């Protein structure tokens, strides 16, 4: 008896299961959500279903079945891109266009003029404030794009359109430069003096190159300072009895000169009287136990006089002894 192997399980993946907008509609992000969803649906060539350019045909129309399938698929895209609470409000609407229109009405946040004012206010007040340059610039660009989205200015003459865009771009360059940290003061002046002037993207690129150059320069200086400090730590000072030479190479080069120096105060060589620690004070690192022992030099006259004084202190000392001992040679 032959046993049949079990049939393989086949997973069917529909086009709807592959739709992932990367964002879920909440109560606060409708503007961003609607733009991303619109791009996603337009990229699948189904935009007509949400903007109303593909109306529902008659039920007897041969095209109705295809339209109904497409409409249900796009409804699924919209509904699965919402939170469950929002989804429940629009689940029973018949077409994707009805859902799209109802969302626009429900999340209408007032006059566009109010929103434009708030966005301009943010743009003029924003500052870099020691943040990274990409973070500051990215926040500004987000505001500018939102302003472009709400811009209702209509022009027919192509030259007027070019002039209008140039004026807007110039204003945004000034906003960007004004919010930069003080360290970019010099490069800001360079950009403003350029003729022809740069556009916003080129201005950012110019500032970014300057920021990168400063980072590299600071890194090089830090490395050089560290190497120099390490070299100083690895070169111990050379100590003499009355002075210190901070470099071995300096000591070697000046060994002959220092040996010829003589201190008339303490009698040591290697330093002069003006550098004698007995007179100017000993440094903190001075170790008295390691100091060379000095030979006390006494002249014959001093020695004889001392002997004579000692002898005079004895009761038997006579005057002739004092006379003889004080007569020293030289």
PDB file of C-alpha atoms in Angstrom:
ATOM      1  CA  UNK A   1       0.000   0.000   0.000  1.00  0.00           C
ATOM      2  CA  UNK A   2       1.411   3.331  -1.079  1.00  0.00           C
ATOM      3  CA  UNK A   3       1.120   6.374   1.116  1.00  0.00           C
ATOM      4  CA  UNK A   4       0.582   9.631  -0.596  1.00  0.00           C
ATOM      5  CA  UNK A   5       2.753  12.402   0.533  1.00  0.00           C
ATOM      6  CA  UNK A   6       0.858  15.338   2.012  1.00  0.00           C
ATOM      7  CA  UNK A   7       0.129  18.164  -0.393  1.00  0.00           C
ATOM      8  CA  UNK A   8       2.375  21.177   0.080  1.00  0.00           C
ATOM      9  CA  UNK A   9       0.828  24.234   1.709  1.00  0.00           C
ATOM     10  CA  UNK A  10       0.627  27.080  -0.748  1.00  0.00           C
ATOM     11  CA  UNK A  11       0.598  30.645   0.592  1.00  0.00           C
ATOM     12  CA  UNK A  12      -1.059  33.104  -1.734  1.00  0.00           C
ATOM     13  CA  UNK A  13       0.165  36.653  -1.275  1.00  0.00           C
ATOM     14  CA  UNK A  14      -2.159  39.277  -2.649  1.00  0.00           C
ATOM     15  CA  UNK A  15      -1.163  42.754  -3.723  1.00  0.00           C
ATOM     16  CA  UNK A  16      -2.996  44.172  -0.718  1.00  0.00           C
ATOM     17  CA  UNK A  17      -0.819  42.218   1.727  1.00  0.00           C
ATOM     18  CA  UNK A  18       2.279  43.877   0.250  1.00  0.00           C
ATOM     19  CA  UNK A  19       1.045  47.412   0.906  1.00  0.00           C
ATOM     20  CA  UNK A  20       2.958  49.007   3.738  1.00  0.00           C
ATOM     21  CA  UNK A  21       2.940  52.779   3.924  1.00  0.00           C
ATOM     22  CA  UNK A  22       5.268  52.812   6.911  1.00  0.00           C
ATOM     23  CA  UNK A  23       2.942  55.108   8.860  1.00  0.00           C
ATOM     24  CA  UNK A  24      -0.299  54.705  10.806  1.00  0.00           C
ATOM     25  CA  UNK A  25      -2.914  57.465  10.966  1.00  0.00           C
ATOM     26  CA  UNK A  26      -3.413  58.862  14.462  1.00  0.00           C
ATOM     27  CA  UNK A  27      -5.273  61.876  15.791  1.00  0.00           C
ATOM     28  CA  UNK A  28      -2.257  64.147  15.295  1.00  0.00           C
ATOM     29  CA  UNK A  29      -0.425  63.167  12.103  1.00  0.00           C
ATOM     30  CA  UNK A  30      -3.012  63.457   9.339  1.00  0.00           C
ATOM     31  CA  UNK A  31      -0.989  65.942   7.245  1.00  0.00           C
ATOM     32  CA  UNK A  32       2.032  63.660   7.076  1.00  0.00           C
ATOM     33  CA  UNK A  33      -0.036  60.491   6.748  1.00  0.00           C
ATOM     34  CA  UNK A  34      -2.144  61.807   3.845  1.00  0.00           C
ATOM     35  CA  UNK A  35       0.907  62.879   1.848  1.00  0.00           C
ATOM     36  CA  UNK A  36       2.660  59.523   2.264  1.00  0.00           C
ATOM     37  CA  UNK A  37      -0.488  57.516   1.479  1.00  0.00           C
ATOM     38  CA  UNK A  38      -1.154  59.624  -1.600  1.00  0.00           C
ATOM     39  CA  UNK A  39       2.381  58.968  -2.864  1.00  0.00           C
ATOM     40  CA  UNK A  40       2.062  55.239  -2.228  1.00  0.00           C
ATOM     41  CA  UNK A  41      -1.274  54.932  -4.038  1.00  0.00           C
ATOM     42  CA  UNK A  42      -0.152  57.139  -6.925  1.00  0.00           C
ATOM     43  CA  UNK A  43       2.925  54.941  -7.313  1.00  0.00           C
ATOM     44  CA  UNK A  44       0.576  51.992  -7.863  1.00  0.00           C
ATOM     45  CA  UNK A  45      -1.397  54.005 -10.454  1.00  0.00           C
ATOM     46  CA  UNK A  46      -4.584  53.939  -8.345  1.00  0.00           C
ATOM     47  CA  UNK A  47      -4.845  57.643  -7.449  1.00  0.00           C
ATOM     48  CA  UNK A  48      -8.096  58.083  -9.414  1.00  0.00           C
ATOM     49  CA  UNK A  49      -9.919  55.899  -6.892  1.00  0.00           C
ATOM     50  CA  UNK A  50      -9.292  58.242  -3.947  1.00  0.00           C
ATOM     51  CA  UNK A  51      -9.595  61.620  -5.681  1.00  0.00           C
ATOM     52  CA  UNK A  52     -12.886  60.701  -7.396  1.00  0.00           C
ATOM     53  CA  UNK A  53     -11.759  60.482 -11.036  1.00  0.00           C
ATOM     54  CA  UNK A  54     -12.822  56.839 -11.225  1.00  0.00           C
ATOM     55  CA  UNK A  55     -16.547  56.862 -10.310  1.00  0.00           C
ATOM     56  CA  UNK A  56     -18.536  53.755  -9.634  1.00  0.00           C
ATOM     57  CA  UNK A  57     -20.021  52.311 -12.869  1.00  0.00           C
ATOM     58  CA  UNK A  58     -23.471  50.792 -13.194  1.00  0.00           C
ATOM     59  CA  UNK A  59     -23.824  47.312 -11.707  1.00  0.00           C
ATOM     60  CA  UNK A  60     -24.678  45.925 -15.180  1.00  0.00           C
ATOM     61  CA  UNK A  61     -21.592  47.481 -16.710  1.00  0.00           C
ATOM     62  CA  UNK A  62     -18.971  44.842 -17.722  1.00  0.00           C
ATOM     63  CA  UNK A  63     -16.316  47.016 -16.074  1.00  0.00           C
ATOM     64  CA  UNK A  64     -18.112  46.987 -12.710  1.00  0.00           C
ATOM     65  CA  UNK A  65     -16.467  43.788 -11.408  1.00  0.00           C
ATOM     66  CA  UNK A  66     -12.977  45.102 -12.068  1.00  0.00           C
ATOM     67  CA  UNK A  67     -13.801  48.492 -10.558  1.00  0.00           C
ATOM     68  CA  UNK A  68     -15.323  46.870  -7.458  1.00  0.00           C
ATOM     69  CA  UNK A  69     -12.241  44.682  -6.882  1.00  0.00           C
ATOM     70  CA  UNK A  70      -9.887  47.654  -7.238  1.00  0.00           C
ATOM     71  CA  UNK A  71     -12.016  49.819  -4.966  1.00  0.00           C
ATOM     72  CA  UNK A  72     -12.077  47.165  -2.236  1.00  0.00           C
ATOM     73  CA  UNK A  73      -8.323  46.747  -2.457  1.00  0.00           C
ATOM     74  CA  UNK A  74      -7.674  50.492  -2.052  1.00  0.00           C
ATOM     75  CA  UNK A  75     -10.176  50.674   0.805  1.00  0.00           C
ATOM     76  CA  UNK A  76      -8.104  47.977   2.486  1.00  0.00           C
ATOM     77  CA  UNK A  77      -4.935  50.038   1.998  1.00  0.00           C
ATOM     78  CA  UNK A  78      -6.520  53.044   3.645  1.00  0.00           C
ATOM     79  CA  UNK A  79      -8.192  51.220   6.535  1.00  0.00           C
ATOM     80  CA  UNK A  80      -5.174  49.114   7.466  1.00  0.00           C
ATOM     81  CA  UNK A  81      -3.088  52.294   7.662  1.00  0.00           C
ATOM     82  CA  UNK A  82      -5.165  53.652  10.562  1.00  0.00           C
ATOM     83  CA  UNK A  83      -5.393  52.958  14.256  1.00  0.00           C
ATOM     84  CA  UNK A  84      -8.283  50.594  15.168  1.00  0.00           C
ATOM     85  CA  UNK A  85     -10.201  53.466  16.779  1.00  0.00           C
ATOM     86  CA  UNK A  86     -10.109  55.587  13.608  1.00  0.00           C
ATOM     87  CA  UNK A  87     -10.708  52.592  11.330  1.00  0.00           C
ATOM     88  CA  UNK A  88     -14.070  51.863  12.972  1.00  0.00           C
ATOM     89  CA  UNK A  89     -15.418  55.254  11.902  1.00  0.00           C
ATOM     90  CA  UNK A  90     -14.892  54.631   8.191  1.00  0.00           C
ATOM     91  CA  UNK A  91     -15.242  50.868   7.841  1.00  0.00           C
ATOM     92  CA  UNK A  92     -18.812  51.028   6.450  1.00  0.00           C
ATOM     93  CA  UNK A  93     -18.187  53.649   3.770  1.00  0.00           C
ATOM     94  CA  UNK A  94     -18.642  52.177   0.292  1.00  0.00           C
ATOM     95  CA  UNK A  95     -15.796  53.649  -1.715  1.00  0.00           C
ATOM     96  CA  UNK A  96     -12.172  54.645  -1.208  1.00  0.00           C
ATOM     97  CA  UNK A  97     -13.074  58.144  -2.394  1.00  0.00           C
ATOM     98  CA  UNK A  98     -15.696  58.498   0.355  1.00  0.00           C
ATOM     99  CA  UNK A  99     -13.144  57.471   2.993  1.00  0.00           C
ATOM    100  CA  UNK A 100     -10.536  59.885   1.632  1.00  0.00           C
ATOM    101  CA  UNK A 101     -12.968  62.815   1.550  1.00  0.00           C
ATOM    102  CA  UNK A 102     -14.358  62.066   5.027  1.00  0.00           C
ATOM    103  CA  UNK A 103     -10.853  62.004   6.483  1.00  0.00           C
ATOM    104  CA  UNK A 104     -10.017  65.367   4.916  1.00  0.00           C
ATOM    105  CA  UNK A 105     -13.109  66.933   6.516  1.00  0.00           C
ATOM    106  CA  UNK A 106     -12.603  65.296   9.908  1.00  0.00           C
ATOM    107  CA  UNK A 107      -8.965  66.316  10.230  1.00  0.00           C
ATOM    108  CA  UNK A 108      -9.295  69.807   8.761  1.00  0.00           C
ATOM    109  CA  UNK A 109      -7.309  71.957  11.199  1.00  0.00           C
ATOM    110  CA  UNK A 110      -8.672  75.367  10.364  1.00  0.00           C
ATOM    111  CA  UNK A 111      -7.617  78.087   7.962  1.00  0.00           C
ATOM    112  CA  UNK A 112      -4.443  77.491   5.977  1.00  0.00           C
ATOM    113  CA  UNK A 113      -3.467  81.070   6.794  1.00  0.00           C
ATOM    114  CA  UNK A 114      -3.273  80.170  10.482  1.00  0.00           C
ATOM    115  CA  UNK A 115      -1.061  77.199   9.713  1.00  0.00           C
ATOM    116  CA  UNK A 116       1.169  79.261   7.428  1.00  0.00           C
ATOM    117  CA  UNK A 117       1.588  81.886  10.140  1.00  0.00           C
ATOM    118  CA  UNK A 118       2.550  79.216  12.719  1.00  0.00           C
ATOM    119  CA  UNK A 119       5.047  77.636  10.315  1.00  0.00           C
ATOM    120  CA  UNK A 120       6.641  80.982   9.440  1.00  0.00           C
ATOM    121  CA  UNK A 121       6.851  81.814  13.118  1.00  0.00           C
ATOM    122  CA  UNK A 122       8.721  78.569  13.778  1.00  0.00           C
ATOM    123  CA  UNK A 123      11.053  79.140  10.834  1.00  0.00           C
ATOM    124  CA  UNK A 124      12.034  82.655  11.953  1.00  0.00           C
ATOM    125  CA  UNK A 125      12.580  81.681  15.581  1.00  0.00           C
ATOM    126  CA  UNK A 126      14.447  78.398  15.158  1.00  0.00           C
ATOM    127  CA  UNK A 127      18.179  78.372  16.031  1.00  0.00           C
ATOM    128  CA  UNK A 128      20.986  75.831  15.751  1.00  0.00           C
ATOM    129  CA  UNK A 129      21.776  76.203  19.468  1.00  0.00           C
ATOM    130  CA  UNK A 130      24.909  73.984  19.398  1.00  0.00           C
ATOM    131  CA  UNK A 131      23.040  71.145  17.686  1.00  0.00           C
ATOM    132  CA  UNK A 132      24.555  69.330  14.726  1.00  0.00           C
ATOM    133  CA  UNK A 133      24.268  71.114  11.390  1.00  0.00           C
ATOM    134  CA  UNK A 134      22.215  68.317   9.702  1.00  0.00           C
ATOM    135  CA  UNK A 135      19.702  68.328  12.583  1.00  0.00           C
ATOM    136  CA  UNK A 136      19.203  72.088  12.395  1.00  0.00           C
ATOM    137  CA  UNK A 137      18.968  72.150   8.591  1.00  0.00           C
ATOM    138  CA  UNK A 138      16.625  69.138   8.496  1.00  0.00           C
ATOM    139  CA  UNK A 139      14.184  70.833  10.865  1.00  0.00           C
ATOM    140  CA  UNK A 140      14.132  73.938   8.689  1.00  0.00           C
ATOM    141  CA  UNK A 141      13.621  71.964   5.481  1.00  0.00           C
ATOM    142  CA  UNK A 142      10.656  70.177   7.046  1.00  0.00           C
ATOM    143  CA  UNK A 143       9.029  73.546   7.774  1.00  0.00           C
ATOM    144  CA  UNK A 144       9.795  74.872   4.287  1.00  0.00           C
ATOM    145  CA  UNK A 145       8.251  71.822   2.638  1.00  0.00           C
ATOM    146  CA  UNK A 146       5.113  72.210   4.734  1.00  0.00           C
ATOM    147  CA  UNK A 147       4.897  75.854   3.639  1.00  0.00           C
ATOM    148  CA  UNK A 148       5.257  74.835  -0.023  1.00  0.00           C
ATOM    149  CA  UNK A 149       2.472  72.315   0.420  1.00  0.00           C
ATOM    150  CA  UNK A 150       0.137  75.037   1.712  1.00  0.00           C
ATOM    151  CA  UNK A 151       1.245  77.704  -0.750  1.00  0.00           C
ATOM    152  CA  UNK A 152      -1.788  78.794  -2.806  1.00  0.00           C
ATOM    153  CA  UNK A 153      -0.019  81.347  -4.996  1.00  0.00           C
ATOM    154  CA  UNK A 154      -0.927  80.786  -8.651  1.00  0.00           C
ATOM    155  CA  UNK A 155       1.001  82.346 -11.516  1.00  0.00           C
ATOM    156  CA  UNK A 156       0.729  81.982 -15.267  1.00  0.00           C
ATOM    157  CA  UNK A 157       3.803  83.797 -16.568  1.00  0.00           C
ATOM    158  CA  UNK A 158       6.831  81.471 -16.394  1.00  0.00           C
ATOM    159  CA  UNK A 159       9.168  84.384 -15.652  1.00  0.00           C
ATOM    160  CA  UNK A 160       7.018  85.464 -12.705  1.00  0.00           C
ATOM    161  CA  UNK A 161       7.139  81.920 -11.345  1.00  0.00           C
ATOM    162  CA  UNK A 162      10.947  81.905 -11.575  1.00  0.00           C
ATOM    163  CA  UNK A 163      11.232  85.293  -9.842  1.00  0.00           C
ATOM    164  CA  UNK A 164       8.776  84.254  -7.112  1.00  0.00           C
ATOM    165  CA  UNK A 165      10.677  81.039  -6.375  1.00  0.00           C
ATOM    166  CA  UNK A 166      13.995  82.931  -6.330  1.00  0.00           C
ATOM    167  CA  UNK A 167      12.612  85.428  -3.809  1.00  0.00           C
ATOM    168  CA  UNK A 168      11.301  82.642  -1.568  1.00  0.00           C
ATOM    169  CA  UNK A 169      14.616  80.783  -1.786  1.00  0.00           C
ATOM    170  CA  UNK A 170      16.583  83.933  -0.892  1.00  0.00           C
ATOM    171  CA  UNK A 171      14.426  84.517   2.176  1.00  0.00           C
ATOM    172  CA  UNK A 172      14.956  80.922   3.304  1.00  0.00           C
ATOM    173  CA  UNK A 173      18.721  81.257   2.879  1.00  0.00           C
ATOM    174  CA  UNK A 174      18.651  84.283   5.182  1.00  0.00           C
ATOM    175  CA  UNK A 175      16.580  82.347   7.721  1.00  0.00           C
ATOM    176  CA  UNK A 176      19.044  79.442   7.614  1.00  0.00           C
ATOM    177  CA  UNK A 177      22.131  81.678   7.946  1.00  0.00           C
ATOM    178  CA  UNK A 178      20.563  83.744  10.720  1.00  0.00           C
ATOM    179  CA  UNK A 179      19.978  80.667  12.893  1.00  0.00           C
ATOM    180  CA  UNK A 180      23.554  79.359  12.665  1.00  0.00           C
ATOM    181  CA  UNK A 181      25.842  79.409  15.689  1.00  0.00           C
ATOM    182  CA  UNK A 182      28.302  82.289  16.110  1.00  0.00           C
ATOM    183  CA  UNK A 183      31.241  80.153  14.957  1.00  0.00           C
ATOM    184  CA  UNK A 184      29.952  80.438  11.373  1.00  0.00           C
ATOM    185  CA  UNK A 185      29.950  84.261  11.391  1.00  0.00           C
ATOM    186  CA  UNK A 186      32.836  84.560   8.928  1.00  0.00           C
ATOM    187  CA  UNK A 187      31.580  81.980   6.425  1.00  0.00           C
ATOM    188  CA  UNK A 188      28.097  83.508   6.659  1.00  0.00           C
ATOM    189  CA  UNK A 189      29.547  86.820   5.460  1.00  0.00           C
ATOM    190  CA  UNK A 190      31.338  85.050   2.600  1.00  0.00           C
ATOM    191  CA  UNK A 191      28.079  83.520   1.365  1.00  0.00           C
ATOM    192  CA  UNK A 192      26.166  86.803   1.518  1.00  0.00           C
ATOM    193  CA  UNK A 193      28.864  88.522  -0.567  1.00  0.00           C
ATOM    194  CA  UNK A 194      28.783  85.915  -3.326  1.00  0.00           C
ATOM    195  CA  UNK A 195      27.594  86.978  -6.775  1.00  0.00           C
ATOM    196  CA  UNK A 196      25.751  85.128  -8.173  1.00  0.00           C
ATOM    197  CA  UNK A 197      24.292  83.969  -4.892  1.00  0.00           C
ATOM    198  CA  UNK A 198      23.924  80.302  -3.934  1.00  0.00           C
ATOM    199  CA  UNK A 199      20.600  78.521  -3.625  1.00  0.00           C
ATOM    200  CA  UNK A 200      19.516  76.944  -0.333  1.00  0.00           C
ATOM    201  CA  UNK A 201      20.969  73.484  -0.986  1.00  0.00           C
ATOM    202  CA  UNK A 202      24.336  74.882  -2.140  1.00  0.00           C
ATOM    203  CA  UNK A 203      24.429  77.185   0.883  1.00  0.00           C
ATOM    204  CA  UNK A 204      23.960  74.217   3.191  1.00  0.00           C
ATOM    205  CA  UNK A 205      26.678  72.282   1.340  1.00  0.00           C
ATOM    206  CA  UNK A 206      29.071  75.241   1.704  1.00  0.00           C
ATOM    207  CA  UNK A 207      28.431  75.502   5.448  1.00  0.00           C
ATOM    208  CA  UNK A 208      28.696  71.721   5.865  1.00  0.00           C
ATOM    209  CA  UNK A 209      32.142  71.661   4.228  1.00  0.00           C
ATOM    210  CA  UNK A 210      33.293  74.414   6.583  1.00  0.00           C
ATOM    211  CA  UNK A 211      31.933  72.512   9.592  1.00  0.00           C
ATOM    212  CA  UNK A 212      33.745  69.328   8.498  1.00  0.00           C
ATOM    213  CA  UNK A 213      36.980  71.268   7.972  1.00  0.00           C
ATOM    214  CA  UNK A 214      36.776  72.653  11.509  1.00  0.00           C
ATOM    215  CA  UNK A 215      36.151  69.207  12.958  1.00  0.00           C
ATOM    216  CA  UNK A 216      39.245  67.828  11.192  1.00  0.00           C
ATOM    217  CA  UNK A 217      41.342  70.826  12.269  1.00  0.00           C
ATOM    218  CA  UNK A 218      40.274  70.455  15.893  1.00  0.00           C
ATOM    219  CA  UNK A 219      41.042  66.737  15.762  1.00  0.00           C
ATOM    220  CA  UNK A 220      44.549  67.394  14.371  1.00  0.00           C
ATOM    221  CA  UNK A 221      45.292  70.002  17.047  1.00  0.00           C
ATOM    222  CA  UNK A 222      44.107  67.683  19.796  1.00  0.00           C
ATOM    223  CA  UNK A 223      46.325  64.877  18.477  1.00  0.00           C
ATOM    224  CA  UNK A 224      49.365  67.180  18.277  1.00  0.00           C
ATOM    225  CA  UNK A 225      48.836  68.436  21.823  1.00  0.00           C
ATOM    226  CA  UNK A 226      48.521  64.872  23.113  1.00  0.00           C
ATOM    227  CA  UNK A 227      51.760  63.803  21.412  1.00  0.00           C
ATOM    228  CA  UNK A 228      53.604  66.831  22.768  1.00  0.00           C
ATOM    229  CA  UNK A 229      52.299  66.212  26.294  1.00  0.00           C
ATOM    230  CA  UNK A 230      53.302  62.548  26.108  1.00  0.00           C
ATOM    231  CA  UNK A 231      56.787  63.498  24.949  1.00  0.00           C
ATOM    232  CA  UNK A 232      57.175  65.907  27.862  1.00  0.00           C
ATOM    233  CA  UNK A 233      56.030  63.254  30.335  1.00  0.00           C
ATOM    234  CA  UNK A 234      58.504  60.686  28.947  1.00  0.00           C
ATOM    235  CA  UNK A 235      61.479  63.090  29.238  1.00  0.00           C
ATOM    236  CA  UNK A 236      62.401  63.388  32.946  1.00  0.00           C
ATOM    237  CA  UNK A 237      64.115  66.574  34.087  1.00  0.00           C
ATOM    238  CA  UNK A 238      67.854  66.506  34.830  1.00  0.00           C
ATOM    239  CA  UNK A 239      68.578  67.762  38.319  1.00  0.00           C
ATOM    240  CA  UNK A 240      71.811  69.440  39.418  1.00  0.00           C
ATOM    241  CA  UNK A 241      72.876  70.538  42.838  1.00  0.00           C
ATOM    242  CA  UNK A 242      71.799  74.123  42.357  1.00  0.00           C
ATOM    243  CA  UNK A 243      69.721  74.201  39.186  1.00  0.00           C
ATOM    244  CA  UNK A 244      67.583  72.009  36.904  1.00  0.00           C
ATOM    245  CA  UNK A 245      67.787  71.440  33.155  1.00  0.00           C
ATOM    246  CA  UNK A 246      64.438  70.283  31.700  1.00  0.00           C
ATOM    247  CA  UNK A 247      65.805  68.419  28.709  1.00  0.00           C
ATOM    248  CA  UNK A 248      68.546  65.843  28.343  1.00  0.00           C
ATOM    249  CA  UNK A 249      69.482  67.168  24.949  1.00  0.00           C
ATOM    250  CA  UNK A 250      69.746  70.662  26.392  1.00  0.00           C
ATOM    251  CA  UNK A 251      71.925  69.346  29.216  1.00  0.00           C
ATOM    252  CA  UNK A 252      74.244  67.505  26.854  1.00  0.00           C
ATOM    253  CA  UNK A 253      74.563  70.481  24.542  1.00  0.00           C
ATOM    254  CA  UNK A 254      75.366  72.789  27.412  1.00  0.00           C
ATOM    255  CA  UNK A 255      77.329  70.417  29.619  1.00  0.00           C
ATOM    256  CA  UNK A 256      80.623  72.114  28.968  1.00  0.00           C
ATOM    257  CA  UNK A 257      79.179  75.576  29.537  1.00  0.00           C
ATOM    258  CA  UNK A 258      77.408  74.652  32.784  1.00  0.00           C
ATOM    259  CA  UNK A 259      80.483  72.929  34.205  1.00  0.00           C
ATOM    260  CA  UNK A 260      82.445  76.170  33.875  1.00  0.00           C
ATOM    261  CA  UNK A 261      79.936  78.034  36.063  1.00  0.00           C
ATOM    262  CA  UNK A 262      80.915  78.597  39.669  1.00  0.00           C
ATOM    263  CA  UNK A 263      78.803  79.896  42.543  1.00  0.00           C
ATOM    264  CA  UNK A 264      80.661  82.335  44.733  1.00  0.00           C
ATOM    265  CA  UNK A 265      78.091  81.834  47.505  1.00  0.00           C
ATOM    266  CA  UNK A 266      78.038  78.063  48.097  1.00  0.00           C
ATOM    267  CA  UNK A 267      81.152  77.059  46.183  1.00  0.00           C
ATOM    268  CA  UNK A 268      79.394  74.532  43.867  1.00  0.00           C
ATOM    269  CA  UNK A 269      79.829  74.363  40.113  1.00  0.00           C
ATOM    270  CA  UNK A 270      77.078  74.097  37.525  1.00  0.00           C
ATOM    271  CA  UNK A 271      75.299  77.313  38.459  1.00  0.00           C
ATOM    272  CA  UNK A 272      76.016  80.918  39.214  1.00  0.00           C
ATOM    273  CA  UNK A 273      75.227  82.879  42.353  1.00  0.00           C
ATOM    274  CA  UNK A 274      72.087  84.350  40.755  1.00  0.00           C
ATOM    275  CA  UNK A 275      70.697  80.797  40.336  1.00  0.00           C
ATOM    276  CA  UNK A 276      71.764  79.435  43.727  1.00  0.00           C
ATOM    277  CA  UNK A 277      68.914  77.819  45.604  1.00  0.00           C
ATOM    278  CA  UNK A 278      70.455  78.845  48.926  1.00  0.00           C
ATOM    279  CA  UNK A 279      69.604  82.416  47.968  1.00  0.00           C
ATOM    280  CA  UNK A 280      66.491  82.177  45.749  1.00  0.00           C
ATOM    281  CA  UNK A 281      64.791  79.281  47.573  1.00  0.00           C
ATOM    282  CA  UNK A 282      64.566  75.553  46.932  1.00  0.00           C
ATOM    283  CA  UNK A 283      61.894  74.153  44.517  1.00  0.00           C
ATOM    284  CA  UNK A 284      59.227  71.714  45.714  1.00  0.00           C
ATOM    285  CA  UNK A 285      60.863  68.726  44.019  1.00  0.00           C
ATOM    286  CA  UNK A 286      64.216  69.288  45.767  1.00  0.00           C
ATOM    287  CA  UNK A 287      65.410  66.295  47.770  1.00  0.00           C
ATOM    288  CA  UNK A 288      68.020  67.416  50.349  1.00  0.00           C
ATOM    289  CA  UNK A 289      69.183  63.823  50.920  1.00  0.00           C
ATOM    290  CA  UNK A 290      70.383  63.582  47.335  1.00  0.00           C
ATOM    291  CA  UNK A 291      72.253  66.854  47.358  1.00  0.00           C
ATOM    292  CA  UNK A 292      76.040  66.532  47.033  1.00  0.00           C
ATOM    293  CA  UNK A 293      77.951  67.056  50.245  1.00  0.00           C
ATOM    294  CA  UNK A 294      79.905  70.248  50.226  1.00  0.00           C
ATOM    295  CA  UNK A 295      83.451  70.443  51.473  1.00  0.00           C
ATOM    296  CA  UNK A 296      83.843  73.134  54.058  1.00  0.00           C
ATOM    297  CA  UNK A 297      86.867  75.087  53.026  1.00  0.00           C
ATOM    298  CA  UNK A 298      88.651  76.915  55.788  1.00  0.00           C
ATOM    299  CA  UNK A 299      91.578  79.172  55.229  1.00  0.00           C
ATOM    300  CA  UNK A 300      94.729  78.758  57.370  1.00  0.00           C
ATOM    301  CA  UNK A 301      94.097  82.115  58.969  1.00  0.00           C
ATOM    302  CA  UNK A 302      90.570  81.206  60.034  1.00  0.00           C
ATOM    303  CA  UNK A 303      91.726  77.827  61.386  1.00  0.00           C
ATOM    304  CA  UNK A 304      94.566  79.326  63.414  1.00  0.00           C
ATOM    305  CA  UNK A 305      92.421  82.070  64.851  1.00  0.00           C
ATOM    306  CA  UNK A 306      89.788  79.493  65.872  1.00  0.00           C
ATOM    307  CA  UNK A 307      92.457  77.393  67.575  1.00  0.00           C
ATOM    308  CA  UNK A 308      93.784  80.376  69.355  1.00  0.00           C
ATOM    309  CA  UNK A 309      90.358  81.395  70.615  1.00  0.00           C
ATOM    310  CA  UNK A 310      89.741  77.868  71.867  1.00  0.00           C
ATOM    311  CA  UNK A 311      93.053  77.877  73.704  1.00  0.00           C
ATOM    312  CA  UNK A 312      92.289  81.220  75.276  1.00  0.00           C
ATOM    313  CA  UNK A 313      89.196  79.739  76.813  1.00  0.00           C
ATOM    314  CA  UNK A 314      91.482  77.463  78.915  1.00  0.00           C
ATOM    315  CA  UNK A 315      92.743  78.891  82.213  1.00  0.00           C
ATOM    316  CA  UNK A 316      96.324  77.949  81.351  1.00  0.00           C
ATOM    317  CA  UNK A 317      96.383  79.830  78.102  1.00  0.00           C
ATOM    318  CA  UNK A 318      99.269  82.271  77.848  1.00  0.00           C
ATOM    319  CA  UNK A 319      99.648  85.361  75.738  1.00  0.00           C
ATOM    320  CA  UNK A 320     102.515  83.943  73.720  1.00  0.00           C
ATOM    321  CA  UNK A 321     100.264  81.159  72.384  1.00  0.00           C
ATOM    322  CA  UNK A 322      97.793  83.664  71.088  1.00  0.00           C
ATOM    323  CA  UNK A 323     100.570  85.638  69.520  1.00  0.00           C
ATOM    324  CA  UNK A 324     102.140  82.581  67.858  1.00  0.00           C
ATOM    325  CA  UNK A 325      98.868  81.065  66.529  1.00  0.00           C
ATOM    326  CA  UNK A 326      97.629  84.293  65.011  1.00  0.00           C
ATOM    327  CA  UNK A 327     100.711  84.553  62.874  1.00  0.00           C
ATOM    328  CA  UNK A 328      99.742  82.468  59.961  1.00  0.00           C
ATOM    329  CA  UNK A 329     101.521  82.208  56.619  1.00  0.00           C
ATOM    330  CA  UNK A 330     100.092  84.261  53.826  1.00  0.00           C
TER     331      UNK A 330
END
